Short mmCIF file of C-alpha atoms in Angstrom, two decimals:
data_model
loop_
_atom_site.label_atom_id
_atom_site.label_comp_id
_atom_site.label_asym_id
_atom_site.label_seq_id
_atom_site.Cartn_x
_atom_site.Cartn_y
_atom_site.Cartn_z
CA UNK A 5 57.83 -37.71 18.48
CA UNK A 6 59.29 -39.36 14.89
CA UNK A 7 56.33 -38.17 13.41
CA UNK A 8 56.76 -34.48 15.06
CA UNK A 9 60.59 -35.02 14.04
CA UNK A 10 60.19 -35.55 10.61
CA UNK A 11 58.80 -32.70 10.03
CA UNK A 12 60.82 -30.00 12.50
CA UNK A 13 64.00 -31.69 11.13
CA UNK A 14 65.45 -32.07 7.21
CA UNK A 15 68.42 -34.13 8.55
CA UNK A 16 66.48 -37.62 8.96
CA UNK A 17 66.43 -39.42 6.13
CA UNK A 18 64.12 -42.21 7.16
CA UNK A 19 61.01 -42.36 9.53
CA UNK A 20 58.89 -45.34 11.04
CA UNK A 21 55.81 -43.79 12.26
CA UNK A 22 53.26 -46.38 14.82
CA UNK A 23 49.98 -44.91 15.49
CA UNK A 24 50.98 -41.55 15.81
CA UNK A 25 48.71 -38.70 17.35
CA UNK A 26 48.35 -36.38 13.94
CA UNK A 27 46.42 -33.98 15.23
CA UNK A 28 46.88 -33.36 19.59
CA UNK A 29 43.51 -30.87 19.34
CA UNK A 30 40.95 -33.85 17.89
CA UNK A 31 42.62 -36.33 20.07
CA UNK A 32 42.49 -34.06 23.39
CA UNK A 33 38.12 -34.25 21.69
CA UNK A 34 37.55 -37.94 20.61
CA UNK A 35 40.11 -40.51 22.39
CA UNK A 36 39.92 -41.55 25.37
CA UNK A 37 43.26 -41.28 25.93
CA UNK A 38 42.90 -37.52 25.22
CA UNK A 39 42.72 -36.18 28.69
CA UNK A 40 46.65 -36.10 28.56
CA UNK A 41 46.27 -33.37 25.95
CA UNK A 42 43.97 -31.08 28.68
CA UNK A 43 45.56 -27.31 29.35
CA UNK A 44 46.04 -29.02 32.50
CA UNK A 45 48.36 -31.76 31.33
CA UNK A 46 50.63 -29.84 28.98
CA UNK A 47 50.52 -26.35 31.15
CA UNK A 48 48.78 -24.25 28.71
CA UNK A 49 45.86 -21.49 29.96
CA UNK A 50 42.77 -22.14 28.42
CA UNK A 51 42.86 -19.22 25.57
CA UNK A 52 46.57 -20.40 24.64
CA UNK A 53 45.27 -24.63 24.19
CA UNK A 54 44.44 -24.27 20.41
CA UNK A 55 47.69 -22.34 19.40
CA UNK A 56 49.36 -24.73 21.52
CA UNK A 57 48.07 -27.79 19.91
CA UNK A 58 48.15 -26.66 16.49
CA UNK A 59 52.20 -26.01 17.20
CA UNK A 60 52.76 -29.14 18.25
CA UNK A 61 50.60 -31.62 16.05
CA UNK A 62 52.96 -33.27 13.66
CA UNK A 63 49.41 -33.27 11.07
CA UNK A 64 50.57 -29.00 10.79
CA UNK A 65 53.97 -29.67 9.70
CA UNK A 66 53.74 -31.96 6.59
CA UNK A 67 54.29 -29.87 3.96
CA UNK A 68 58.08 -30.11 5.49
CA UNK A 69 58.49 -33.50 5.70
CA UNK A 70 61.07 -34.92 2.71
CA UNK A 71 62.37 -38.48 4.54
CA UNK A 72 60.40 -41.26 3.55
CA UNK A 73 58.31 -42.37 6.26
CA UNK A 74 56.08 -46.09 7.30
CA UNK A 75 52.84 -45.36 8.83
CA UNK A 76 51.66 -48.60 11.09
CA UNK A 77 48.29 -47.71 12.20
CA UNK A 78 45.93 -50.18 13.33
CA UNK A 79 45.18 -53.60 11.68
#
């Protein structure tokens, strides 16, 4: 949620993002935990999934980020 928030809210002054899902569509297709982001789980029709996944993915909001951010991932 922090990764999404820093791209949407300009008033956030700093953030820590731990193991983010940056792209919901690729997470669905490549992760063993991606099943929760399918069309049924996010209440979308199959034809709407690509646009909804794009709109909700933090990766596509990174141009808007102004806050210093610490990313923590893996080992």
